[in-house]
Backbone as numpy.savetxt, mean C-alpha at the origin, in Angstrom:
# Nx Ny Nz CAx CAy CAz Cx Cy Cz
-36.03 5.33 31.82 -34.97 4.16 32.41 -33.79 4.02 31.20
-34.10 4.29 30.03 -32.98 4.25 28.86 -32.21 4.94 29.17
-32.46 6.25 29.50 -31.15 7.43 30.15 -30.42 6.78 31.29
-31.06 6.09 32.41 -30.24 5.72 33.46 -29.59 4.62 32.69
-29.93 3.59 32.02 -28.97 2.75 31.60 -27.87 2.96 30.64
-28.03 4.19 30.09 -26.88 4.94 29.18 -25.91 5.11 29.82
-26.49 5.98 31.05 -25.45 6.86 32.20 -24.44 5.55 32.59
-25.50 4.37 32.93 -24.73 3.56 33.61 -23.52 3.00 32.78
-24.06 2.54 31.37 -23.42 1.95 30.68 -21.93 2.52 30.34
-22.08 4.30 30.40 -21.01 4.83 30.24 -20.06 4.87 31.40
-20.43 4.76 32.35 -19.48 4.47 33.64 -18.78 2.92 33.48
-19.48 2.05 32.85 -18.85 1.08 32.61 -17.92 0.98 31.80
-17.70 1.65 30.58 -17.33 1.32 29.49 -16.00 2.42 29.51
-16.22 3.54 30.19 -15.13 4.28 30.55 -13.89 3.74 30.62
-13.68 2.84 32.19 -12.59 2.40 32.09 -11.91 1.30 31.29
-12.68 0.79 30.15 -12.39 0.20 29.34 -11.37 0.79 28.20
-12.29 2.04 28.21 -11.69 2.87 27.04 -10.12 3.53 27.38
-10.26 3.65 28.83 -8.80 4.32 29.64 -7.84 3.37 29.27
-8.11 1.88 29.55 -7.02 0.99 29.46 -6.70 0.88 27.91
-7.84 1.17 26.90 -7.29 1.31 25.47 -6.20 2.27 25.14
-6.54 3.45 25.99 -5.37 4.49 25.27 -4.20 4.07 26.40
-4.24 3.45 27.43 -2.94 3.31 27.87 -1.96 2.41 27.10
-2.96 1.89 26.25 -1.97 0.94 25.45 -1.40 1.37 23.98
-2.36 2.55 23.45 -2.01 2.91 22.27 -1.91 4.23 22.16
-1.92 5.02 23.06 -1.77 6.62 23.14 -0.31 6.93 22.45
-0.16 7.79 21.60 0.86 8.16 20.67 2.01 8.34 21.87
1.64 9.48 22.94 2.89 9.90 23.46 3.63 8.77 24.21
3.11 7.56 24.42 3.82 6.35 24.88 4.68 5.92 23.79
4.82 6.37 22.76 5.73 5.97 21.44 6.49 7.31 21.06
7.00 8.17 21.88 7.69 9.13 21.48 8.96 8.92 20.74
9.68 7.97 21.25 10.80 7.64 20.44 10.61 6.67 19.33
9.32 6.53 18.67 9.22 5.47 17.47 8.22 6.35 16.76
8.89 7.23 15.97 7.81 8.15 14.96 6.98 7.68 14.17
7.39 6.24 13.50 6.14 5.86 12.70 4.84 5.32 13.46
5.12 4.52 14.68 3.86 4.44 15.42 3.41 5.61 15.96
3.97 6.41 16.48 3.27 7.52 16.75 2.78 8.28 15.91
2.95 8.55 14.96 2.03 8.99 13.68 0.82 8.31 13.56
1.07 6.64 13.36 -0.10 5.94 13.27 -0.95 5.76 14.38
-0.54 6.00 15.48 -1.52 5.60 16.68 -2.37 7.31 16.67
-1.69 8.19 16.69 -2.20 9.41 16.69 -3.32 9.44 15.71
-3.06 9.24 14.45 -4.41 9.23 13.51 -5.65 8.09 14.01
-5.04 7.25 14.27 -6.16 5.98 14.97 -6.88 6.37 16.52
-6.14 7.14 17.07 -6.71 7.53 18.33 -7.98 8.60 18.06
-7.41 9.45 16.84 -8.60 10.54 16.86 -9.79 9.82 16.02
-9.68 8.92 15.25 -10.84 8.16 14.67 -11.50 7.40 15.66
-10.68 6.76 16.68 -11.36 5.88 17.78 -12.49 6.84 18.62
-11.92 8.02 18.67 -12.55 9.02 19.93 -13.89 9.38 19.04
-13.76 9.36 17.66 -15.38 9.87 16.88 -15.86 8.44 17.04
-15.40 7.38 16.85 -16.38 6.13 16.65 -17.04 6.04 18.13
-16.06 6.44 19.10 -16.89 5.85 20.55 -17.81 7.35 20.95
-17.74 8.28 20.34 -18.71 9.43 20.79 -20.18 9.26 21.04
-20.87 7.97 20.46 -22.19 7.85 21.08 -22.31 7.24 22.48
-20.98 6.45 22.84 -21.00 5.96 24.19 -20.94 7.11 25.25
-19.97 8.30 24.83 -19.53 9.03 26.21 -20.34 10.49 25.91
-20.75 10.73 24.92 -21.22 12.02 24.95 -22.78 12.22 24.67
-23.43 13.25 25.27 -24.87 13.46 24.75 -25.27 13.75 23.31
-25.88 12.68 22.81 -25.94 12.78 21.23 -27.51 13.45 20.90
-28.12 14.55 21.66 -29.34 14.90 21.30 -29.12 16.38 20.60
-27.83 17.16 20.65 -27.74 18.35 19.86 -27.99 17.78 18.43
-28.13 18.90 17.85 -28.33 18.85 16.25 -26.90 18.38 15.51
-26.05 18.90 15.93 -24.62 18.55 15.50 -24.33 16.91 15.75
-24.49 16.60 16.94 -24.61 15.06 17.23 -25.75 14.15 16.38
-26.56 14.74 16.28 -27.49 13.85 15.57 -27.39 13.77 14.25
-26.57 14.56 13.56 -26.13 14.69 12.07 -24.73 13.33 12.47
-24.17 13.30 13.39 -23.07 12.08 13.21 -23.98 10.84 13.44
-24.98 10.86 13.64 -25.84 9.43 13.74 -26.51 9.23 12.50
-26.22 9.60 11.39 -26.68 9.41 10.36 -25.78 8.12 9.46
-26.54 7.47 8.60 -26.06 6.36 8.05 -24.88 6.79 7.19
-24.82 8.08 6.51 -23.73 8.15 5.74 -22.58 8.74 6.49
-22.63 9.51 7.66 -21.55 9.64 8.59 -21.01 8.52 9.35
-21.69 7.57 9.68 -21.07 6.38 10.26 -20.64 5.23 9.06
-21.21 5.29 7.77 -20.46 4.56 6.87 -19.27 5.23 6.60
-18.90 6.52 6.63 -18.02 6.97 6.36 -16.59 7.10 7.31
-16.88 7.09 8.61 -15.95 6.65 9.75 -15.55 5.25 9.96
-16.53 4.50 9.44 -16.07 3.04 9.62 -15.69 2.26 8.28
-15.33 3.32 7.12 -14.93 2.79 5.77 -13.59 1.95 6.02
-12.76 2.38 6.78 -11.21 1.76 6.76 -11.14 1.59 8.35
-10.08 0.18 8.35 -9.84 -0.19 9.73 -8.92 0.99 10.58
-9.04 0.83 11.98 -7.85 1.56 12.51 -6.73 0.74 12.71
-5.64 1.51 12.61 -4.28 0.34 12.73 -3.56 1.07 13.59
-3.17 0.02 14.88 -2.47 0.78 16.05 -1.16 -0.29 16.14
-0.23 0.37 16.76 0.86 -0.56 17.46 1.06 -0.24 18.67
1.29 -1.21 19.62 1.16 -1.86 21.09 2.08 -2.57 21.27
2.43 -2.44 22.60 3.25 -3.70 23.75 2.34 -3.84 24.61
2.42 -5.51 24.59 1.49 -5.93 25.73 2.49 -5.71 26.96
1.97 -5.77 28.24 2.56 -5.47 29.73 3.63 -6.26 29.90
4.94 -5.92 30.02 6.03 -6.64 30.32 6.83 -7.37 29.16
6.06 -6.79 28.14 6.69 -7.65 26.73 7.54 -6.49 25.78
8.69 -6.56 25.57 8.87 -5.30 24.51 9.05 -5.37 23.19
8.25 -6.96 22.72 7.97 -6.70 21.21 6.46 -5.83 20.68
6.95 -5.35 19.68 5.97 -4.29 19.37 4.81 -4.99 18.39
3.50 -5.21 18.74 2.07 -5.82 18.02 1.83 -4.60 17.17
1.25 -5.35 16.28 0.00 -4.45 15.38 -1.10 -4.83 15.06
-2.16 -4.10 14.97 -3.37 -4.38 14.85 -4.25 -3.45 13.86
-4.94 -4.16 12.81 -5.77 -3.68 12.12 -7.09 -4.03 12.56
-7.77 -3.06 13.31 -9.26 -3.41 13.37 -10.36 -2.58 12.88
-11.39 -3.46 12.46 -12.56 -2.80 11.60 -13.58 -2.85 12.53
-14.40 -1.76 12.46 -15.70 -1.75 13.52 -16.80 -2.00 12.07
-17.80 -2.21 12.97 -18.97 -2.91 12.52 -19.65 -1.62 11.62
-19.86 -1.77 10.05 -20.25 -0.96 9.21 -21.98 -1.30 9.18
-22.52 -1.99 10.11 -23.87 -2.49 9.82 -25.05 -1.15 10.31
-25.71 -0.92 9.13 -26.54 0.09 9.68 -27.50 -0.09 10.70
-27.74 0.89 11.53 -28.27 0.77 12.78 -29.68 1.64 12.49
-30.78 1.36 13.38 -31.90 1.82 13.24 -32.28 3.03 14.62
-31.38 3.33 15.33 -31.43 4.23 16.54 -30.08 4.24 17.05
-29.96 5.30 18.08 -28.98 5.57 19.00 -28.79 4.39 19.75
-29.73 3.61 20.68 -29.46 2.35 21.57 -28.61 1.12 20.96
-29.52 0.88 19.43 -28.43 0.04 18.63 -27.02 0.38 18.27
-26.96 1.69 17.97 -25.63 1.99 17.57 -24.35 1.85 18.98
-25.25 2.19 19.95 -24.44 2.44 21.48 -24.07 0.95 21.64
-25.22 0.04 21.48 -25.05 -1.56 21.66 -23.87 -1.75 20.71
-23.89 -1.25 19.56 -22.85 -1.78 18.21 -21.54 -1.43 18.90
-21.17 0.00 19.22 -19.95 0.52 19.37 -19.57 0.01 20.90
-20.34 -0.81 21.90 -19.92 -0.96 22.88 -19.18 -2.72 22.57
-19.80 -3.49 21.89 -19.44 -4.42 21.28 -18.12 -4.43 20.38
-18.04 -3.23 19.89 -16.41 -3.18 18.90 -15.56 -2.94 20.01
-15.86 -1.93 20.99 -14.99 -1.66 21.91 -14.49 -3.12 22.79
-15.45 -3.90 22.97 -15.03 -5.09 23.83 -14.02 -5.80 23.06
-14.33 -6.05 21.57 -13.77 -6.75 20.65 -12.12 -5.91 20.38
-12.37 -4.79 20.70 -10.81 -4.10 20.32 -9.73 -4.13 21.76
-10.70 -4.38 22.81 -9.77 -4.95 23.96 -9.37 -6.10 23.95
-9.74 -7.09 23.27 -9.36 -8.46 23.09 -8.43 -8.29 22.35
-8.12 -7.75 21.07 -7.37 -7.51 20.19 -6.14 -7.01 20.65
-6.12 -5.87 21.86 -5.21 -5.38 22.31 -4.70 -5.94 23.88
-5.29 -7.32 23.96 -4.81 -8.30 24.94 -5.43 -7.59 26.34
-6.39 -6.89 26.31 -6.63 -6.31 27.65 -7.96 -7.12 28.38
-7.60 -7.38 29.45 -8.37 -8.39 30.08 -9.72 -7.88 30.68
-10.96 -8.41 30.48 -12.22 -7.69 31.30 -12.59 -8.36 32.22
-13.15 -7.92 33.21 -13.49 -8.81 34.40 -14.84 -9.13 34.05
-15.27 -10.78 34.45 -16.45 -11.37 34.19 -17.84 -10.14 34.62
-17.41 -10.01 35.79 -18.49 -9.06 36.48 -18.94 -7.92 35.66
-17.93 -7.46 35.21 -18.14 -5.76 34.38 -18.81 -6.35 33.32
-18.50 -7.59 32.49 -18.78 -7.74 31.40 -20.37 -8.01 31.56
-20.62 -9.00 32.66 -22.16 -9.16 32.77 -22.93 -7.90 33.17
-22.52 -6.73 33.81 -23.18 -5.30 34.05 -23.35 -4.91 32.79
-22.37 -4.72 31.90 -22.32 -4.21 30.54 -23.63 -4.64 29.85
-23.66 -6.29 29.77 -24.88 -6.89 29.13 -26.04 -6.36 29.72
-26.32 -6.40 30.80 -27.56 -5.89 31.54 -28.05 -4.39 31.32
-26.69 -3.53 31.47 -26.91 -2.33 30.62 -27.32 -1.61 29.32
-26.64 -2.48 28.30 -27.10 -2.74 27.11 -28.70 -3.30 27.02
-29.03 -3.99 27.52 -30.49 -4.77 27.32 -31.62 -3.72 27.96
-31.41 -2.99 29.32 -32.07 -2.14 29.64 -32.25 -1.26 28.89
-31.21 -0.48 28.16 -30.78 0.72 27.36 -31.98 0.72 25.97
-32.11 -0.77 25.61 -32.97 -0.72 24.46 -34.38 -1.68 24.71
-34.65 -1.37 25.60 -36.10 -2.17 26.42 -37.02 -1.35 25.57
-36.86 0.11 25.24 -37.99 0.52 24.72 -38.07 0.87 23.16
-37.09 0.17 22.63 -36.73 0.05 21.14 -37.65 -0.93 20.64
-38.01 -0.48 19.45 -39.12 -1.40 18.65 -38.39 -2.71 18.21
-36.89 -2.94 18.17 -35.81 -3.56 18.05 -35.59 -4.32 19.08
-35.41 -5.30 19.86 -34.69 -5.95 20.97 -33.03 -5.64 20.66
-32.48 -5.16 21.33 -31.27 -4.68 21.69 -30.42 -5.93 22.74
-29.42 -6.28 22.27 -28.60 -7.36 23.12 -27.41 -7.03 23.01
-26.27 -7.23 23.98 -25.20 -7.26 23.34 -24.29 -8.51 22.82
-24.93 -9.61 23.08 -24.59 -10.76 22.10 -25.14 -10.73 20.96
-26.28 -9.96 20.45 -26.34 -9.61 19.02 -25.19 -8.78 18.36
-25.04 -7.78 19.06 -23.93 -6.74 18.76 -22.74 -7.56 18.52
-22.43 -8.23 19.54 -21.04 -8.97 19.57 -20.94 -9.91 18.14
-22.11 -10.53 17.97 -21.97 -11.60 16.51 -21.71 -10.64 15.28
-22.72 -9.60 15.32 -22.35 -8.62 14.00 -20.80 -7.85 13.95
-20.38 -7.56 15.28 -19.08 -7.01 15.18 -18.33 -8.11 14.83
-18.11 -9.46 15.25 -17.38 -10.77 14.74 -17.55 -10.65 13.18
-18.83 -10.66 12.64 -18.87 -10.89 11.02 -18.51 -10.00 10.62
-18.54 -8.81 10.73 -17.97 -7.15 10.36 -16.54 -7.54 10.25
-16.20 -7.95 11.23 -14.42 -8.36 11.31 -14.15 -9.29 10.35
-14.61 -10.41 10.19 -14.69 -11.40 9.42 -14.58 -10.83 7.85
-15.74 -10.08 7.67 -15.71 -9.78 6.39 -14.68 -8.74 5.73
-14.42 -7.77 6.99 -12.99 -6.88 6.49 -11.79 -7.63 6.53
-11.70 -8.60 7.06 -10.28 -9.26 6.88 -10.36 -9.92 5.62
-11.60 -10.43 4.92 -11.89 -11.25 3.71 -11.56 -10.21 2.74
-12.05 -8.72 2.93 -11.79 -7.67 1.97 -10.27 -7.37 1.77
-9.78 -7.44 2.90 -8.32 -6.83 3.14 -7.56 -8.09 2.31
-7.67 -9.01 2.47 -7.21 -10.19 1.84 -7.21 -10.16 0.06
-8.55 -10.04 -0.25 -9.01 -9.84 -1.65 -8.04 -8.47 -2.14
-8.03 -7.48 -1.51 -7.48 -6.25 -1.88 -5.85 -6.54 -2.01
-5.22 -7.41 -1.12 -3.89 -7.60 -0.84 -3.60 -8.53 -2.52
-4.70 -9.41 -2.63 -4.21 -10.55 -3.97 -4.53 -9.57 -5.18
-5.35 -8.63 -5.04 -5.36 -8.05 -6.61 -3.91 -7.20 -6.81
-3.54 -6.58 -5.20 -2.30 -5.76 -5.72 -1.29 -6.67 -5.79
-1.36 -7.83 -5.65 0.09 -8.81 -5.93 -0.39 -9.20 -7.45
-1.60 -9.20 -7.89 -1.44 -9.66 -9.45 -1.44 -8.56 -10.25
-1.66 -7.50 -9.71 -1.07 -6.28 -10.34 0.15 -6.00 -10.60
0.81 -6.24 -9.50 2.45 -6.22 -9.32 2.86 -7.34 -10.29
2.33 -8.43 -10.36 2.81 -9.35 -11.08 2.68 -9.09 -12.70
1.53 -8.51 -12.81 1.28 -8.19 -14.31 2.18 -7.29 -14.75
2.43 -6.23 -13.92 3.46 -4.91 -14.06 4.78 -5.72 -14.23
5.10 -6.40 -13.66 6.23 -7.05 -13.54 6.58 -7.97 -14.88
5.43 -8.49 -15.53 5.18 -9.09 -16.59 5.60 -8.43 -17.99
4.95 -7.23 -17.60 4.83 -6.24 -18.94 6.48 -5.66 -18.86
7.15 -5.28 -17.74 8.45 -5.00 -17.73 9.46 -5.71 -18.35
9.18 -7.14 -17.91 10.30 -8.30 -18.39 10.19 -8.49 -20.12
8.73 -8.29 -20.50 8.69 -8.44 -22.03 9.14 -7.04 -22.69
9.15 -5.99 -21.70 9.81 -5.10 -22.39 11.35 -5.20 -22.67
11.78 -5.62 -21.32 13.21 -5.93 -21.61 13.60 -6.94 -22.57
12.86 -8.07 -22.41 13.14 -9.06 -23.64 13.17 -8.58 -25.09
11.94 -7.59 -25.11 12.01 -6.69 -26.81 13.22 -5.91 -26.79
13.70 -5.46 -25.92 14.56 -4.42 -25.79 15.89 -5.09 -26.28
16.24 -6.26 -25.90 17.29 -7.02 -25.68 17.18 -7.66 -27.46
16.05 -8.01 -27.70 16.12 -8.42 -29.16 16.45 -7.48 -30.03
16.18 -6.44 -29.78 16.43 -5.09 -30.51 18.28 -5.10 -30.44
18.68 -5.13 -29.18 20.15 -5.14 -28.96 20.91 -6.20 -29.69
20.70 -7.59 -29.52 21.35 -8.80 -29.89 20.92 -8.83 -31.60
19.87 -8.20 -32.12 19.61 -8.40 -33.48 19.29 -9.63 -34.48
18.91 -10.58 -33.53 18.65 -11.97 -34.11 19.34 -12.75 -34.37
19.11 -13.80 -35.17 20.14 -14.75 -35.80 20.68 -14.39 -37.02
20.29 -13.39 -37.66 20.96 -12.92 -39.38 21.97 -12.46 -39.21
22.81 -12.08 -37.99 24.06 -11.40 -38.13 24.99 -12.60 -38.22
25.98 -11.77 -39.27 27.08 -13.04 -39.64 28.20 -12.95 -38.70
28.76 -14.01 -37.99 30.04 -13.81 -36.93 30.96 -13.76 -37.94
31.90 -13.07 -37.26 33.33 -12.68 -38.14 34.24 -14.25 -38.00
35.02 -14.14 -38.98 36.07 -15.51 -38.81 37.05 -15.72 -37.79
37.68 -16.83 -37.67 38.37 -16.80 -36.44 39.67 -15.75 -36.70
39.57 -14.95 -35.10 40.97 -14.12 -35.03 40.33 -12.91 -35.35
39.07 -12.44 -35.96 38.64 -11.39 -36.48 38.14 -10.73 -35.23
38.18 -9.24 -35.23 37.70 -8.50 -34.17 36.11 -8.73 -34.07
35.53 -8.40 -33.31 34.15 -8.52 -32.97 33.55 -7.64 -31.82
32.74 -6.61 -32.50 32.23 -5.75 -31.40 31.36 -6.30 -30.60
31.56 -5.87 -29.26 30.54 -6.60 -28.03 29.36 -6.38 -28.00
28.57 -7.01 -28.61 26.84 -6.80 -28.56 25.99 -6.38 -27.60
26.68 -6.75 -26.20 26.28 -6.32 -24.91 26.30 -4.79 -24.85
26.96 -4.13 -25.43 27.32 -2.69 -25.32 27.02 -1.91 -26.45
26.06 -2.33 -27.44 25.66 -1.78 -28.66 24.24 -1.41 -28.74
23.77 -0.29 -29.07 22.44 0.50 -29.13 22.43 0.74 -30.30
21.11 0.92 -30.61 20.71 1.85 -31.98 19.67 2.73 -32.00
20.12 4.33 -32.35 19.22 5.02 -32.18 17.98 5.07 -32.72
16.93 5.64 -32.55 15.59 5.13 -32.90 15.32 5.13 -34.22
16.24 6.29 -35.01 15.96 6.44 -36.59 16.76 5.14 -37.39
17.27 4.48 -36.91 18.31 3.25 -37.61 17.07 2.14 -37.99
16.94 1.95 -38.91 15.63 1.01 -39.13 15.76 -0.16 -38.78
15.31 -1.04 -38.01 15.71 -2.23 -37.35 16.02 -3.36 -38.51
15.60 -3.25 -39.52 15.80 -4.42 -40.50 17.37 -4.42 -40.89
18.04 -3.13 -40.64 19.48 -3.13 -40.89 20.22 -3.28 -39.79
19.81 -3.60 -38.77 20.70 -4.00 -37.64 22.05 -5.14 -38.13
21.19 -6.13 -38.46 22.52 -7.31 -38.78 23.38 -6.93 -40.00
23.28 -6.25 -40.69 23.89 -5.64 -41.90 24.57 -4.76 -41.25
24.42 -3.74 -40.51 25.30 -2.68 -39.75 26.22 -3.08 -39.00
25.79 -4.31 -38.09 26.89 -4.87 -37.35 27.83 -5.55 -37.88
27.43 -6.45 -39.21 28.66 -7.30 -39.71 29.36 -6.21 -40.71
28.67 -4.87 -40.96 29.75 -3.86 -41.41 30.97 -3.40 -40.47
30.43 -2.99 -39.32 31.02 -2.65 -38.20 32.19 -3.83 -37.90
32.02 -4.85 -37.91 32.80 -5.92 -37.41 34.04 -6.04 -38.59
33.55 -5.65 -39.50 34.85 -5.61 -40.96 35.37 -4.46 -40.61
35.13 -3.36 -40.32 35.70 -2.10 -40.06 36.80 -2.01 -38.72
36.71 -2.83 -37.69 37.01 -2.60 -36.63 38.90 -2.33 -36.50
39.40 -3.33 -37.36 40.69 -3.20 -37.55 41.24 -2.06 -37.82
40.42 -1.05 -38.49 40.74 0.46 -38.99 40.29 1.36 -37.95
39.72 0.91 -36.93 39.06 1.91 -35.96 39.53 1.66 -34.67
40.92 1.44 -34.52 41.60 1.16 -33.05 40.40 0.63 -31.87
39.89 -0.39 -32.38 39.07 -0.84 -31.54 39.59 -0.87 -29.84
40.28 -1.61 -29.90 40.97 -2.12 -28.29 40.93 -0.38 -27.87
41.10 0.86 -28.02 41.19 1.94 -27.42 39.95 2.28 -26.94
38.83 1.62 -27.39 37.53 2.16 -26.78 36.28 1.05 -26.69
37.24 -0.23 -26.42 36.14 -1.29 -26.47 35.24 -1.40 -24.90
35.61 -0.64 -24.03 35.13 -0.97 -23.08 34.09 0.08 -22.88
33.61 0.90 -23.91 32.83 1.93 -23.97 31.43 1.48 -24.78
30.37 1.96 -24.30 29.29 1.54 -25.10 29.07 2.27 -26.12
28.10 1.89 -27.16 28.31 2.27 -28.71 26.84 2.55 -28.63
26.84 3.73 -29.43 25.42 4.11 -30.32 25.43 4.00 -31.64
24.90 3.49 -32.30 24.60 3.52 -34.01 23.73 4.47 -34.15
24.38 5.48 -34.93 23.31 6.72 -35.43 23.28 6.50 -36.98
22.09 7.37 -37.38 21.87 7.49 -38.86 22.97 8.15 -39.27
23.01 9.38 -38.76 24.25 10.12 -39.26 24.95 11.06 -38.04
26.26 11.22 -38.06 27.13 11.94 -36.74 26.58 13.41 -37.16
25.92 14.09 -38.16 25.74 15.13 -38.25 24.31 15.60 -37.50
23.65 14.62 -37.40 22.31 14.80 -36.94 22.26 14.50 -35.63
23.55 13.45 -35.14 23.65 13.48 -33.61 24.67 14.37 -32.79
25.09 15.25 -33.53 26.00 16.27 -32.97 25.45 17.76 -33.41
24.01 17.73 -33.83 23.54 19.08 -34.18 23.44 19.72 -33.15
23.86 20.96 -33.47 23.76 21.95 -32.29 25.07 21.89 -31.24
26.25 21.25 -31.83 27.47 21.50 -31.00 27.48 20.69 -29.57
26.49 19.66 -29.64 26.49 18.74 -28.35 25.97 17.50 -28.88
26.80 16.43 -28.46 26.34 15.24 -28.69 25.07 14.66 -28.18
24.14 14.31 -29.08 22.84 13.63 -28.49 22.70 12.55 -27.44
23.80 11.83 -27.75 23.99 10.62 -26.69 25.43 10.69 -25.88
25.34 11.58 -24.88 26.76 11.62 -24.29 27.07 10.16 -23.43
28.30 10.23 -23.36 28.97 8.77 -22.54 28.96 7.71 -23.68
28.57 7.82 -25.10 28.44 6.97 -25.98 29.41 7.08 -26.85
30.15 6.02 -27.57 30.89 6.13 -28.70 29.99 6.33 -29.89
29.73 7.27 -30.61 28.92 7.29 -31.57 29.40 6.72 -33.34
28.64 5.59 -33.58 29.11 5.30 -35.22 28.01 5.19 -36.03
28.22 6.09 -36.94 27.27 6.32 -37.93 27.12 4.94 -38.86
25.91 4.44 -39.16 25.72 3.54 -39.61 26.17 2.93 -40.94
26.76 4.02 -41.73 28.06 3.64 -42.97 29.17 3.39 -42.79
29.60 3.70 -41.41 31.04 3.89 -41.15 32.00 4.74 -41.84
31.68 5.42 -42.24 32.70 6.57 -42.95 33.68 7.39 -42.08
33.40 7.41 -40.81 34.09 8.18 -39.75 33.30 7.52 -38.51
34.19 7.83 -37.50 33.76 7.65 -35.82 34.20 9.01 -34.99
33.31 8.62 -34.52 33.22 9.77 -33.16 33.21 9.79 -31.99
34.15 9.63 -30.92 33.95 9.28 -29.50 33.48 10.70 -28.38
32.82 10.51 -27.69 32.27 11.91 -26.70 31.85 11.00 -25.34
């Protein structure tokens, strides 16, 4: 009787699976490569998930697929599909989570997958005839008649709804963690930028030049790593005092790199900081590259 009920259930759910494929099959999205690729991967997983409904599960290979570890593996992530409703050009997107509850046998797993398929149809806006739904309920009940634990579609539907709710909460929690991590990362970047600005603008100790005196544009000045930070203010004041003798107007729009010595910065015949005007901290000479 259970085998007859399973055969009847298979005949009842096949049209539902066909309607799902008519919504999401990748061949219908040939001009939309992103959706096509996403749906292709999801269709392959969906077919794996629905194998207990449509294939003989008595072979050794099939029995292995009924194991808790295999079922946990294939239900670990939701399937994500894009689809269009009939007569609607708008592209919809669904992330559907399958029930991860461990089952005690094939009838329970088949009931579980039937409930998942019905819920997926609802998510894809596929209408189900009430008489068909009633026949499916009867077939599931008959299929589990000899099972130690009663099998009903209603219980499987409740389990499926709970599983989808839990999966949605897990996705929300993951998105929240990612937002917090992104915010923390942004905070680190801002702190680094603030630190670099402090190094660049040298604090409050720099003495401002007098009225009419040239002043180096602080926003374009950088210090080489081997220039001691405690000397920044003194070096800046010294550069300001020498600007009238350095033809500053001819290179004032270029970035400046203060180096410990020009010999070190030009070692090997190539400038260590190409694109910068390099000024030694002692300002005895100036070299532009």
